XYZ file of C-alpha atoms in Angstrom:
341
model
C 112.584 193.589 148.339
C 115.529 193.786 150.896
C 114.232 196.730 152.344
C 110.704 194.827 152.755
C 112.364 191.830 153.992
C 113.902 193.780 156.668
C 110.551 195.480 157.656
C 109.244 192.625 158.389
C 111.607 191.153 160.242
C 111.810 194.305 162.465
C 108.327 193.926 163.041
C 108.419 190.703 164.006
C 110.755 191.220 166.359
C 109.630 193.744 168.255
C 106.557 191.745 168.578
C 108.719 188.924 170.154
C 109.877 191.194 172.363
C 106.718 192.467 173.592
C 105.652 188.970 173.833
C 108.782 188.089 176.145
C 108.232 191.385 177.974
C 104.317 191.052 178.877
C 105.107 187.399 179.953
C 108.489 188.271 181.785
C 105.878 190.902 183.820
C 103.858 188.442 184.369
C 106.532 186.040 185.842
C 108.262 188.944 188.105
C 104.780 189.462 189.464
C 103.952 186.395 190.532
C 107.016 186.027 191.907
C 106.706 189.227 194.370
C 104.518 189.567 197.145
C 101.717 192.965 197.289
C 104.708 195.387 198.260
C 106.896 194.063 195.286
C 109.399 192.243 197.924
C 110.448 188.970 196.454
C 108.744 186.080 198.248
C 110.683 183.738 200.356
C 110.740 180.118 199.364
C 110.085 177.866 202.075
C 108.975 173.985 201.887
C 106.318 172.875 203.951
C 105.386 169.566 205.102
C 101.865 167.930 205.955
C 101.250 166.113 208.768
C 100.435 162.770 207.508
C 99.688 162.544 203.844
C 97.253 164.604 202.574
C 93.956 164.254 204.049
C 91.114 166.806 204.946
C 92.799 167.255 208.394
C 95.684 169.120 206.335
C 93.748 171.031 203.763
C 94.380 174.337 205.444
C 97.544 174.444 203.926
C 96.545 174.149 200.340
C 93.879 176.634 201.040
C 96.063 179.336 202.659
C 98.494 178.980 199.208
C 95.326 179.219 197.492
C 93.497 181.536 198.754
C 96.877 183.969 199.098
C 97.830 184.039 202.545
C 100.682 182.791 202.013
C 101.901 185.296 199.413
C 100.499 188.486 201.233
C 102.966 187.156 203.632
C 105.621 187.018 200.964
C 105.977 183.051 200.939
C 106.107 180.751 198.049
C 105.391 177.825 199.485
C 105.553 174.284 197.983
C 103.296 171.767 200.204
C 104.558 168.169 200.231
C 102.769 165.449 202.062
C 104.484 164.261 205.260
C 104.595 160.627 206.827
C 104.151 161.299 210.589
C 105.842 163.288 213.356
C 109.294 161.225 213.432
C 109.592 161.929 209.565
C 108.630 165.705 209.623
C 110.611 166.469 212.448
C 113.394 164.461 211.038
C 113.053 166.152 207.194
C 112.504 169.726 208.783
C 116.055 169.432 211.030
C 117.788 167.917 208.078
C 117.154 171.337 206.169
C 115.091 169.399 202.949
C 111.801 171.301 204.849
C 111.057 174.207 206.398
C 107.744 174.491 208.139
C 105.342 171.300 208.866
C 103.088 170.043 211.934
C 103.818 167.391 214.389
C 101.752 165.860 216.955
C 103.057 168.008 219.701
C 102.915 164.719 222.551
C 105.196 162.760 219.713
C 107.992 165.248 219.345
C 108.307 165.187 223.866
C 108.651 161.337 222.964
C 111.011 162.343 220.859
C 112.839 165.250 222.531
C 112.516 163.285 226.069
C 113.920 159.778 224.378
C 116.902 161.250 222.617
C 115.858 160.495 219.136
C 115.670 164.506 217.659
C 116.633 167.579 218.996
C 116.868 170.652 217.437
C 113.182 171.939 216.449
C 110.582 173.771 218.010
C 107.056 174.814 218.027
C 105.672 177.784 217.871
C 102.149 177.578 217.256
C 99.487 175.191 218.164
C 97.403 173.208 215.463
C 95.117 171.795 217.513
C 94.400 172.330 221.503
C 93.554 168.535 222.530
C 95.196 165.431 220.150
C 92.968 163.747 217.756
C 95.194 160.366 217.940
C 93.829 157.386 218.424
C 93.212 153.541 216.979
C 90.832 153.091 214.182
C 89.127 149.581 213.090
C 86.029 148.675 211.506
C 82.958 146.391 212.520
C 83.438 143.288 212.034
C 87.353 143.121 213.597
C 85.546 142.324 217.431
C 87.049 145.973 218.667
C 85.262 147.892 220.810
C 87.036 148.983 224.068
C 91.469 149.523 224.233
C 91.142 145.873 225.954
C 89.966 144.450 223.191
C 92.879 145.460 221.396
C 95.604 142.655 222.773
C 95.762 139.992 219.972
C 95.226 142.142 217.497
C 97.679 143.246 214.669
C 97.741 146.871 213.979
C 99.518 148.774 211.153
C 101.109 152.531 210.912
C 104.029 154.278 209.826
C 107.537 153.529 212.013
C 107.467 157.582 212.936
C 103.545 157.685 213.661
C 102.625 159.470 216.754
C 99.837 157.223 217.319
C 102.550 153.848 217.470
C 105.180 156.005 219.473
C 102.510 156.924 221.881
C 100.928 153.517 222.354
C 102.537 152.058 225.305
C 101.780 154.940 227.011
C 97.689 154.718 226.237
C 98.483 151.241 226.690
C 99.402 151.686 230.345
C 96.359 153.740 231.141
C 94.104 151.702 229.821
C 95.084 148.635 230.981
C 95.949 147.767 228.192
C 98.870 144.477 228.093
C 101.407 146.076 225.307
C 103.453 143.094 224.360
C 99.785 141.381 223.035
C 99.530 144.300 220.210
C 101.100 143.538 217.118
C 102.647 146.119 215.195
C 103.509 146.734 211.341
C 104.810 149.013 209.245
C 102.694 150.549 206.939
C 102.987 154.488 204.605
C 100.729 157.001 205.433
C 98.402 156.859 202.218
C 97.812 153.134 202.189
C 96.962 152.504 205.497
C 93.269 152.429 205.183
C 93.465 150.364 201.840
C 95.729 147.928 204.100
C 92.506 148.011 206.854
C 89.799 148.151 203.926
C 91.859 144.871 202.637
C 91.748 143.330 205.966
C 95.511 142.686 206.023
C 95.069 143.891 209.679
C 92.558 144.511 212.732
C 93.738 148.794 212.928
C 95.186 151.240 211.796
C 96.986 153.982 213.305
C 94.872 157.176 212.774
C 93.942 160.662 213.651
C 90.182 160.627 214.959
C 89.219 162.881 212.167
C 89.622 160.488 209.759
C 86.660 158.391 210.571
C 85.051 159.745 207.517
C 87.571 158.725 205.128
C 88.017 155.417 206.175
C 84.346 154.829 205.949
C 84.350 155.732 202.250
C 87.586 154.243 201.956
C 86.506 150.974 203.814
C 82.437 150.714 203.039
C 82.188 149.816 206.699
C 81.332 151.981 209.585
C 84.392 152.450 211.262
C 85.434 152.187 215.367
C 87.438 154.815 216.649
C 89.137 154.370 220.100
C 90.842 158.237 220.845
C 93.782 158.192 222.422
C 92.318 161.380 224.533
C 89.155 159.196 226.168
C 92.534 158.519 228.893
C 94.655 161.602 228.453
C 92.977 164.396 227.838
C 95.332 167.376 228.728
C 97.414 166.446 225.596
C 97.627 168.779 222.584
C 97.082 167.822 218.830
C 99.570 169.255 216.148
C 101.691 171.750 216.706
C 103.505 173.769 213.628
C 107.468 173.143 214.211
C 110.757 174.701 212.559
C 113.959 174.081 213.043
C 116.013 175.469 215.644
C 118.417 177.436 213.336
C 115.265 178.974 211.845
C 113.674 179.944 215.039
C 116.920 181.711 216.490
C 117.877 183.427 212.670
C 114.299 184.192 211.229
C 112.018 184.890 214.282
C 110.166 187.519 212.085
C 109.804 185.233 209.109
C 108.276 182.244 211.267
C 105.910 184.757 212.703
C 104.724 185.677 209.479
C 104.667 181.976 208.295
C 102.595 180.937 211.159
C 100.336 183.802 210.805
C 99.472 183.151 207.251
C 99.186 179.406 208.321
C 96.338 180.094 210.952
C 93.978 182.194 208.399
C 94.322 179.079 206.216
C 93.169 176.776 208.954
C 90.744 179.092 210.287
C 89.259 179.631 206.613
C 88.814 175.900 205.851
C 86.927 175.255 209.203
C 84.588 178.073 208.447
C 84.150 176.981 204.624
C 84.939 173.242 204.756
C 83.403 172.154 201.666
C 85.353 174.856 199.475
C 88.361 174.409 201.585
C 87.819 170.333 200.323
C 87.328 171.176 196.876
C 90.597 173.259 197.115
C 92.288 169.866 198.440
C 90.874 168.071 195.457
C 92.253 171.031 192.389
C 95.228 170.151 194.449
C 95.782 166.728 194.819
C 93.620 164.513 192.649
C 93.141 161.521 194.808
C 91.485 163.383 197.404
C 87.807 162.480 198.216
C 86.132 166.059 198.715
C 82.969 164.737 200.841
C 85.366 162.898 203.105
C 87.829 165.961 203.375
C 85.171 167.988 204.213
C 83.658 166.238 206.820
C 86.968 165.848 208.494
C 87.086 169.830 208.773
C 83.801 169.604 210.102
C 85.120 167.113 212.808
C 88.412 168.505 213.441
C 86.928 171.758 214.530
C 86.073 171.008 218.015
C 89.947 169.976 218.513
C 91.518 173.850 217.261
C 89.523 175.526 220.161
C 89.674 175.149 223.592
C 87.970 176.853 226.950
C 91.306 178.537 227.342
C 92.908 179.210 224.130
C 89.743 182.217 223.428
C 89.403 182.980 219.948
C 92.564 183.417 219.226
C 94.302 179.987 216.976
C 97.598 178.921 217.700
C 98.015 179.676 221.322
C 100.053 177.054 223.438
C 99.986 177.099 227.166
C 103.225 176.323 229.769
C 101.308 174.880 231.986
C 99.170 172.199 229.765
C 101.968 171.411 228.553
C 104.256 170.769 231.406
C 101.346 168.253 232.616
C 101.750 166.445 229.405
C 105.337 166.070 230.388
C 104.262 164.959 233.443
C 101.387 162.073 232.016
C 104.516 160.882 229.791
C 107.118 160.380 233.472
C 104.583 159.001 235.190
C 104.124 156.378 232.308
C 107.644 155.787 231.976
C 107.400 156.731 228.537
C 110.231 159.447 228.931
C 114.305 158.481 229.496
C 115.079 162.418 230.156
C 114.249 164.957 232.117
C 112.631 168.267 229.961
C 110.722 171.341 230.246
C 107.954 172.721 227.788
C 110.505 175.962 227.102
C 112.931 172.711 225.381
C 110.366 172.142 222.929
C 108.403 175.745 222.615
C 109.422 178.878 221.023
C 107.362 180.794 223.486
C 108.034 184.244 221.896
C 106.461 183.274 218.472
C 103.432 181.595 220.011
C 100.584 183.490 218.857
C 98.851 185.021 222.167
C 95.540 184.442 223.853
């Protein structure tokens, strides 16, 4: 009986251990990339929430860009460029985008240092004012006695005096409150105020959001040599781990350029992701954000940034009076890990 006792036992145990073995495999594997390296942890940071406009993220983690590049990458959503830039520096993030015209504010006000860019999201910005019928909005003037909500870090508020200025537009008659990223169109859809804050691309979503047909006023209709988003790091990350970033960005821009060719998958990908999504609404904000990631001189090639664009966007923010010091695009751009044209 003892010696059956112990058979059994035996047996049992070594089917434990093939049990702990197969799913210890299984674990080690997931945790490599296709050479059997072990994949680099890195934290990446949306834009602003987690709208269509950012889906290419979730898509290059899902689709395995991201791990052929030997990155495990946890995606968290972002609240606008003062936040990211400020999480990324502080070392809680690695990786995330920025409106590239909101981190010169930033650089050229004295209000962050230490991050770069080093690849370019989109080639003209998609920021701008968004309203609905109804609010008596339908030109910037129109704006001035209005009360408009966004997040404190928002490109779109940090940006507004400038538009302001060039469209003749009297600042100090625009209201301003503070509102998060994901609630800003429930804020507008509960007429709490006239506008929101808003990428262009999100016309879509605030329509289903809203049930009204929304107003967009794009910040580009009066400066239009202004890039979108731009992927930053930190500094210390740039200098230490050029190679890494390179691959980063690289896996990056086969997500984005994956969910503009397949937006609809790329929107149901959003949605596995993050249930409160709205997959017709994320899709059609691929749709619409595609005309932003190309331009006439950026080719076929995704991510490219240009010296000389972005030295006039420098030069729209002096001549505004929108920036307190004097800087150069090579102060904000890692030119060496800029994908080429």
């Amino acid at each position: 009986m003892n010696r059956l006792t112990r058979t059994v036992a035996a047996a049992a145990l070594a089917t434990a251990l093939t049990l702990v073995s197969a799913c210890s495999g299984s674990d080690s594997s997931d945790a490599k990339a296709g050479d059997g390296k072990a994949l680099d942890k890195v934290t990446y940071l949306t834009s602003f929430g987690n709208f269509g406009r950012d889906s290419y993220a979730w898509v290059a983690k899902e689709k395995g860009f991201f791990k052929d590049a030997g990155f495990d990458v946890e995606i968290k959503p972002g609240q606008g460029t003062g936040a990211v830039i400020q999480t990324i520096v502080g070392g809680q993030a690695d990786f995330g985008p920025i409106d590239l015209t909101g981190g010169l504010l930033q650089l050229g006000n004295g209000q962050a240092k230490d991050f770069v860019a080093v690849a370019a999201i989109q080639q003209r910005t998609m920021a701008g004012i968004a309203t609905v019928e109804g609010k008596n909005i339908a030109s910037p003037k129109d704006l001035e006695g209005k009360t408009l909500a966004d997040t404190p870090g928002s490109v779109v508020r940090n940006l507004f005096p400038t538009y302001a200025r060039l469209a003749g537009v009297d600042a100090s008659k625009v209201t301003w409150v503070n509102g998060q990223a994901q609630e800003l169109m429930g804020t507008l859809a509960g007429g709490k105020v006239d506008g929101i804050g808003q990428f262009v691309v999100g016309q879509p979503t605030i329509e289903s959001v809203t049930k009204k047909k929304a107003v967009m006023l794009p910040y580009s209709n009066v400066m239009q040599d202004l890039y979108g988003n731009v992927l930053i790091t930190s500094s210390k990350i740039a200098k230490e781990k050029p190679e890494m970033v390179k691959r980063f960005s690289g896996a990056l821009m086969k997500g984005l350029e994956y969910a503009l060719t397949n937006p609809q998958e790329s929107a149901d990908i959003l949605k596995k992701n993050v249930d409160a999504s709205n997959p017709a609404a994320a899709a059609a904000e691929l749709q619409l954000m595609a005309g932003y990631v190309r331009s006439s001189n950026s080719g076929t090639q995704l991510g490219t940034l240009d010296s000389g664009r972005v030295a006039k966007s420098i030069a729209i923010l002096q001549g505004a009076g929108s920036l307190k010091l004097n800087i150069t695009p090579d102060q904000i751009i890692d030119f060496s890990l800029v994908p080429k044209a």
